[in-house]
């Protein structure tokens, strides 16, 4: 196996050696070449070839020194005050139980006179001043080679399934008295490891990390364990304070299990670190080989303690190091992270962010394509800015994000705020830090208050804080916690240190974690497949970083950085490397009873999706998990005992990510019902009750609300949920003229059948786990039953929370999409609600609150209950009305579409009732236009209270909950401009999208669509007008996927990326 990580230029820039001298040795430039030339059960022989040596001239106390460096490598940590020599780090897989020894043979050498070699200095931490310069003057008079032996065995350890040996090779020998360095062109390292044995297999999920750091891993040819045996893969330690949190136990852990990680939760009112580690060990040992992969801690430091080491008092890594038991080493066996919430609401919000990020990330500004590095201004352009500059220029062959740097020498807090609010997928900081801040990074601090002022909504980045103390969770709210606790907005995960961290490893950690996401390497297993990096789960990335330190910085105290860094968030959460696409999943609609091989194929844009996690789950019968191969295929061995639904979930994949030169495509999670025992998936329900909160509401899949046939089918709206219904009947309505009102409300006469303009497209189904709240139902209906349909599709999502303070309402969201052939203009949408409160409907009163955008009703003599409908989105209304039944319902001439139209558009206005009587309410919004393919959102809450004031408070809570959970929308598209001459909206799109263009010249336009491999799939032409405009493009030859579209305008060419959903 040959290893070359970066070019010499990149490394030299990264360590501040861009102006260094280059002393040729074996010839060429760049890092060392490491080749395994012999591999057997008892011996490994490695050849190290050194192209050259970099020499930087530095001055201390008026004396010039030569600082030596080998590209890609770091200094040897030997004796302070004596010459600082570079080393080559080797990490080899060795047989478990073997006796390991090493010796080196040096080939031809070259000697250079360089003068005084810079002495090794005391370790420096980021938060403290540089230690005084130290030199062992007596040692510099010695006429002898230093460090002496060309190889040393530093340590052996156990990295989960594989024993490892860490060795350091010293191709550079220094004679301090003569001021000379003797450099070996080639070093042959022979490592003897008789006795013991290699494992027959290792976990497939560790392949990329093993392959990145173990120099002989490919030569070992260890079989990857691709069969996901039964067992707990995701272990949770939860403090009793959070035992009843449904967002944790149902939503997050339900999603984790649905993806393919079987879960187990341990709840206690108090833990010790030893108890936690013992429990992890027991679960780890439950299977041989072990299957446990992730550990999640849920609780603040006082609730779920951290482990400790000599030199590091607080460490979550302590729980990830299981082998060798009980002494441990610095190689993590598990991925670990934690949620550190200050309240139940905070835990809910952190989990909401994690689920939104994983399941349905917004696409605003292509924010997931962006990676931003913030650098402290100290010693600019070296130190922190030099580290960031090196990462910026580092090759990124797998994923090339849109990288930006914010240098503290020139920028300030406003620049950070603007970047985050505009959308950043990954945000990294390198510099000084303290408990609540990035200290003095630009001359002032970026602190918790700055985080709290962010308005980035659902664009929540993965944050990486390579600085001191930012992860000190034993303080009230440390800086990493502030990012997590900010809601809406803030971050979805945070990596940070619990104490003062060491400068030089921090530099390497910064570049290493970037490599984990953007680089690629391939390990070929003959007869099986090629396995490739990168590493994407946040827990896996921290383990990747720990492995880097363990290999390259194994000497005290630098490896303390392993122990002190922690990750906040869901350890199994994948990090998006770019904007994800929708996957096409091919599998049968039904499977037979009994043993069966379920074949699943996963594609995006016609390309196979490799390494996707596929889970087939029928509760109580089977739970099977596999990953797709390079062809995008997985076979799951299932065994259905009874007929019914099987939940199939696909996640985590990347299209053709092991194919050089092909842009990768991450995929959105995919969920599907497959029927066991034949037949078709369950049609779902026409009516479903929201009843997990304090109130109850029936919703339907055809526009009716409360009941379908009045007072017959359904539960109405009950406040509280054990009371009689306060709603006789309700309906959604949409229209733009007297001749076009689509609804399921009262017809003419109102005593006859309801209108049937709205027709079921997809019946109601429970979304598990909910995207928001504790109950989430989804269905859709169209206007196909109207005599003159416009092609409108209404996708209805309804949510209810069970949490105190947010359980007095049900949210209903109506996404109105134009799937017709032409634009529909001047639309209004609304909800009619015929509330009958109390025993006598004729004794009701109604009122409106314009500031809060709601209508309500109650009994004249009793405020309990007070019920109503509030507009949540948009933040405006067309009408808030009390509907007098004596005029608009009871006469045989009512209720006409003309009346409904005038209520919807605000022609008929009566805000409040004028007497106790039988009333309805109407809340409406508009006008709005829908171009073909466009969608407009209308959202309301049905709410209740024990009196008017409480009802108002509950309506306000509904707005707050909606805004924080499901109410963030992308900004409306603006016209194309000279600075932005081409864009597509909507994007992503379904059947078609508008091409927005700007051109000073009119003329013919050619539009050509290509897939990611560069194949032309479709072309069309249209006329552009001078100045600019838009053209509706409806592809005919494209399937769902990502495409690159070249638009040749009269004034020039532009290219854009689009995502077609179906």
mmCIF file of N, CA and C in Angstrom, residues 537-602:
data_model
loop_
_atom_site.group_PDB
_atom_site.id
_atom_site.type_symbol
_atom_site.label_atom_id
_atom_site.label_comp_id
_atom_site.label_asym_id
_atom_site.label_seq_id
_atom_site.Cartn_x
_atom_site.Cartn_y
_atom_site.Cartn_z
ATOM 1 N N UNK A 537 -20.902 10.264 9.857
ATOM 2 C CA UNK A 537 -21.630 10.488 11.110
ATOM 3 C C UNK A 537 -20.787 11.367 12.021
ATOM 4 N N UNK A 538 -21.448 12.215 12.822
ATOM 5 C CA UNK A 538 -20.673 13.134 13.659
ATOM 6 C C UNK A 538 -19.896 12.368 14.724
ATOM 7 N N UNK A 539 -20.464 11.262 15.224
ATOM 8 C CA UNK A 539 -19.712 10.447 16.160
ATOM 9 C C UNK A 539 -18.535 9.773 15.495
ATOM 10 N N UNK A 540 -18.731 9.288 14.268
ATOM 11 C CA UNK A 540 -17.657 8.661 13.524
ATOM 12 C C UNK A 540 -16.547 9.635 13.180
ATOM 13 N N UNK A 541 -16.915 10.889 12.930
ATOM 14 C CA UNK A 541 -15.900 11.883 12.610
ATOM 15 C C UNK A 541 -15.042 12.209 13.825
ATOM 16 N N UNK A 542 -15.650 12.253 15.020
ATOM 17 C CA UNK A 542 -14.832 12.490 16.199
ATOM 18 C C UNK A 542 -13.895 11.308 16.436
ATOM 19 N N UNK A 543 -14.369 10.087 16.216
ATOM 20 C CA UNK A 543 -13.500 8.921 16.354
ATOM 21 C C UNK A 543 -12.371 8.975 15.333
ATOM 22 N N UNK A 544 -12.653 9.447 14.144
ATOM 23 C CA UNK A 544 -11.639 9.623 13.096
ATOM 24 C C UNK A 544 -10.576 10.612 13.570
ATOM 25 N N UNK A 545 -11.017 11.708 14.170
ATOM 26 C CA UNK A 545 -10.091 12.711 14.696
ATOM 27 C C UNK A 545 -9.248 12.129 15.823
ATOM 28 N N UNK A 546 -9.882 11.348 16.702
ATOM 29 C CA UNK A 546 -9.145 10.721 17.798
ATOM 30 C C UNK A 546 -8.060 9.783 17.267
ATOM 31 N N UNK A 547 -8.386 9.042 16.199
ATOM 32 C CA UNK A 547 -7.404 8.124 15.619
ATOM 33 C C UNK A 547 -6.207 8.888 15.063
ATOM 34 N N UNK A 548 -6.469 10.058 14.484
ATOM 35 C CA UNK A 548 -5.362 10.888 13.991
ATOM 36 C C UNK A 548 -4.415 11.250 15.132
ATOM 37 N N UNK A 549 -4.966 11.723 16.245
ATOM 38 C CA UNK A 549 -4.102 12.124 17.361
ATOM 39 C C UNK A 549 -3.352 10.916 17.915
ATOM 40 N N UNK A 550 -4.065 9.789 18.043
ATOM 41 C CA UNK A 550 -3.425 8.596 18.587
ATOM 42 C C UNK A 550 -2.249 8.155 17.734
ATOM 43 N N UNK A 551 -2.361 8.301 16.420
ATOM 44 C CA UNK A 551 -1.272 7.884 15.532
ATOM 45 C C UNK A 551 -0.144 8.900 15.496
ATOM 46 N N UNK A 552 -0.469 10.170 15.304
ATOM 47 C CA UNK A 552 0.563 11.168 15.028
ATOM 48 C C UNK A 552 1.058 11.911 16.275
ATOM 49 N N UNK A 553 0.257 11.917 17.343
ATOM 50 C CA UNK A 553 0.627 12.626 18.565
ATOM 51 C C UNK A 553 0.488 11.706 19.784
ATOM 52 N N UNK A 554 1.207 10.573 19.800
ATOM 53 C CA UNK A 554 1.005 9.604 20.876
ATOM 54 C C UNK A 554 1.711 9.953 22.181
ATOM 55 N N UNK A 555 2.520 11.019 22.187
ATOM 56 C CA UNK A 555 3.319 11.346 23.370
ATOM 57 C C UNK A 555 2.588 12.349 24.252
ATOM 58 N N UNK A 556 2.776 12.203 25.547
ATOM 59 C CA UNK A 556 2.181 13.117 26.524
ATOM 60 C C UNK A 556 2.829 14.488 26.400
ATOM 61 N N UNK A 557 2.045 15.564 26.558
ATOM 62 C CA UNK A 557 0.624 15.607 26.892
ATOM 63 C C UNK A 557 -0.281 15.789 25.675
ATOM 64 N N UNK A 558 0.264 15.661 24.458
ATOM 65 C CA UNK A 558 -0.514 16.022 23.272
ATOM 66 C C UNK A 558 -1.747 15.150 23.090
ATOM 67 N N UNK A 559 -1.662 13.877 23.500
ATOM 68 C CA UNK A 559 -2.845 13.034 23.327
ATOM 69 C C UNK A 559 -3.971 13.398 24.281
ATOM 70 N N UNK A 560 -3.733 14.341 25.201
ATOM 71 C CA UNK A 560 -4.834 14.829 26.039
ATOM 72 C C UNK A 560 -5.979 15.381 25.182
ATOM 73 N N UNK A 561 -5.621 15.878 23.977
ATOM 74 C CA UNK A 561 -6.676 16.392 23.091
ATOM 75 C C UNK A 561 -7.711 15.326 22.766
ATOM 76 N N UNK A 562 -7.293 14.053 22.721
ATOM 77 C CA UNK A 562 -8.269 12.976 22.502
ATOM 78 C C UNK A 562 -9.289 12.970 23.624
ATOM 79 N N UNK A 563 -8.817 13.043 24.837
ATOM 80 C CA UNK A 563 -9.670 12.869 26.005
ATOM 81 C C UNK A 563 -10.611 14.053 26.224
ATOM 82 N N UNK A 564 -10.163 15.259 25.867
ATOM 83 C CA UNK A 564 -10.911 16.456 26.263
ATOM 84 C C UNK A 564 -11.979 16.897 25.260
ATOM 85 N N UNK A 565 -11.907 16.422 24.022
ATOM 86 C CA UNK A 565 -12.904 16.862 23.044
ATOM 87 C C UNK A 565 -14.163 16.016 23.158
ATOM 88 N N UNK A 566 -15.313 16.680 23.044
ATOM 89 C CA UNK A 566 -16.608 15.994 23.060
ATOM 90 C C UNK A 566 -17.457 16.473 21.898
ATOM 91 N N UNK A 567 -18.502 15.713 21.609
ATOM 92 C CA UNK A 567 -19.455 16.089 20.565
ATOM 93 C C UNK A 567 -20.847 16.165 21.163
ATOM 94 N N UNK A 568 -21.558 17.235 20.869
ATOM 95 C CA UNK A 568 -22.954 17.403 21.248
ATOM 96 C C UNK A 568 -23.828 17.131 20.031
ATOM 97 N N UNK A 569 -24.858 16.302 20.219
ATOM 98 C CA UNK A 569 -25.754 15.961 19.125
ATOM 99 C C UNK A 569 -26.025 14.473 19.084
ATOM 100 N N UNK A 570 -26.622 14.015 18.004
ATOM 101 C CA UNK A 570 -26.937 12.611 17.771
ATOM 102 C C UNK A 570 -25.712 11.943 17.144
ATOM 103 N N UNK A 571 -25.086 10.957 17.806
ATOM 104 C CA UNK A 571 -23.826 10.410 17.279
ATOM 105 C C UNK A 571 -23.975 9.749 15.919
ATOM 106 N N UNK A 572 -25.166 9.260 15.591
ATOM 107 C CA UNK A 572 -25.379 8.572 14.309
ATOM 108 C C UNK A 572 -25.832 9.516 13.209
ATOM 109 N N UNK A 573 -25.942 10.819 13.499
ATOM 110 C CA UNK A 573 -26.428 11.764 12.499
ATOM 111 C C UNK A 573 -25.419 11.947 11.384
ATOM 112 N N UNK A 574 -25.793 11.669 10.126
ATOM 113 C CA UNK A 574 -24.858 11.922 9.019
ATOM 114 C C UNK A 574 -24.698 13.417 8.775
ATOM 115 N N UNK A 575 -23.485 13.811 8.404
ATOM 116 C CA UNK A 575 -23.210 15.188 8.022
ATOM 117 C C UNK A 575 -23.442 15.308 6.520
ATOM 118 N N UNK A 576 -24.284 16.251 6.114
ATOM 119 C CA UNK A 576 -24.548 16.429 4.683
ATOM 120 C C UNK A 576 -23.327 17.011 4.002
ATOM 121 N N UNK A 577 -22.827 16.305 3.000
ATOM 122 C CA UNK A 577 -21.733 16.815 2.170
ATOM 123 C C UNK A 577 -22.343 17.312 0.873
ATOM 124 N N UNK A 578 -23.038 18.438 0.966
ATOM 125 C CA UNK A 578 -23.734 18.989 -0.183
ATOM 126 C C UNK A 578 -25.229 18.801 -0.065
ATOM 127 N N UNK A 579 -25.961 19.395 -0.990
ATOM 128 C CA UNK A 579 -27.425 19.323 -0.993
ATOM 129 C C UNK A 579 -27.874 17.935 -1.433
ATOM 130 N N UNK A 580 -28.687 17.263 -0.623
ATOM 131 C CA UNK A 580 -29.074 15.890 -0.969
ATOM 132 C C UNK A 580 -30.126 15.833 -2.060
ATOM 133 N N UNK A 581 -30.160 14.694 -2.734
ATOM 134 C CA UNK A 581 -31.147 14.430 -3.776
ATOM 135 C C UNK A 581 -32.132 13.374 -3.291
ATOM 136 N N UNK A 582 -33.257 13.291 -3.978
ATOM 137 C CA UNK A 582 -34.244 12.254 -3.671
ATOM 138 C C UNK A 582 -33.848 10.962 -4.372
ATOM 139 N N UNK A 583 -33.876 9.881 -3.634
ATOM 140 C CA UNK A 583 -33.465 8.590 -4.188
ATOM 141 C C UNK A 583 -34.641 7.896 -4.879
ATOM 142 N N UNK A 584 -34.321 7.115 -5.887
ATOM 143 C CA UNK A 584 -35.273 6.185 -6.489
ATOM 144 C C UNK A 584 -34.971 4.808 -5.915
ATOM 145 N N UNK A 585 -35.949 4.216 -5.256
ATOM 146 C CA UNK A 585 -35.760 2.922 -4.610
ATOM 147 C C UNK A 585 -36.617 1.892 -5.331
ATOM 148 N N UNK A 586 -35.974 0.885 -5.846
ATOM 149 C CA UNK A 586 -36.664 -0.186 -6.566
ATOM 150 C C UNK A 586 -36.755 -1.422 -5.680
ATOM 151 N N UNK A 587 -37.983 -1.845 -5.419
ATOM 152 C CA UNK A 587 -38.214 -3.055 -4.643
ATOM 153 C C UNK A 587 -39.650 -3.490 -4.899
ATOM 154 N N UNK A 588 -39.984 -4.736 -4.607
ATOM 155 C CA UNK A 588 -41.360 -5.189 -4.846
ATOM 156 C C UNK A 588 -42.349 -4.498 -3.925
ATOM 157 N N UNK A 589 -43.605 -4.348 -4.403
ATOM 158 C CA UNK A 589 -44.653 -3.773 -3.577
ATOM 159 C C UNK A 589 -45.099 -4.738 -2.486
ATOM 160 N N UNK A 590 -44.870 -6.018 -2.707
ATOM 161 C CA UNK A 590 -45.291 -7.005 -1.713
ATOM 162 C C UNK A 590 -44.288 -8.151 -1.696
ATOM 163 N N UNK A 591 -44.255 -8.852 -0.576
ATOM 164 C CA UNK A 591 -43.368 -9.994 -0.414
ATOM 165 C C UNK A 591 -44.189 -11.161 0.112
ATOM 166 N N UNK A 592 -43.774 -12.392 -0.161
ATOM 167 C CA UNK A 592 -44.534 -13.546 0.334
ATOM 168 C C UNK A 592 -44.263 -13.794 1.807
ATOM 169 N N UNK A 593 -45.131 -14.573 2.423
ATOM 170 C CA UNK A 593 -44.877 -15.014 3.787
ATOM 171 C C UNK A 593 -43.743 -16.030 3.779
ATOM 172 N N UNK A 594 -43.037 -16.127 4.903
ATOM 173 C CA UNK A 594 -41.937 -17.065 5.013
ATOM 174 C C UNK A 594 -40.613 -16.439 4.622
ATOM 175 N N UNK A 595 -39.582 -17.266 4.567
ATOM 176 C CA UNK A 595 -38.244 -16.787 4.248
ATOM 177 C C UNK A 595 -38.200 -16.250 2.815
ATOM 178 N N UNK A 596 -37.578 -15.069 2.669
ATOM 179 C CA UNK A 596 -37.591 -14.413 1.356
ATOM 180 C C UNK A 596 -36.389 -13.489 1.254
ATOM 181 N N UNK A 597 -35.770 -13.433 0.068
ATOM 182 C CA UNK A 597 -34.678 -12.505 -0.210
ATOM 183 C C UNK A 597 -35.261 -11.244 -0.833
ATOM 184 N N UNK A 598 -35.302 -10.183 -0.061
ATOM 185 C CA UNK A 598 -35.858 -8.907 -0.513
ATOM 186 C C UNK A 598 -34.744 -8.092 -1.159
ATOM 187 N N UNK A 599 -34.824 -7.923 -2.474
ATOM 188 C CA UNK A 599 -33.816 -7.173 -3.222
ATOM 189 C C UNK A 599 -34.231 -5.711 -3.339
ATOM 190 N N UNK A 600 -33.340 -4.836 -2.962
ATOM 191 C CA UNK A 600 -33.600 -3.399 -2.976
ATOM 192 C C UNK A 600 -32.507 -2.725 -3.789
ATOM 193 N N UNK A 601 -32.900 -1.911 -4.766
ATOM 194 C CA UNK A 601 -31.957 -1.130 -5.562
ATOM 195 C C UNK A 601 -32.162 0.346 -5.307
ATOM 196 N N UNK A 602 -31.074 1.091 -5.135
ATOM 197 C CA UNK A 602 -31.149 2.516 -4.803
ATOM 198 C C UNK A 602 -30.374 3.308 -5.851
#
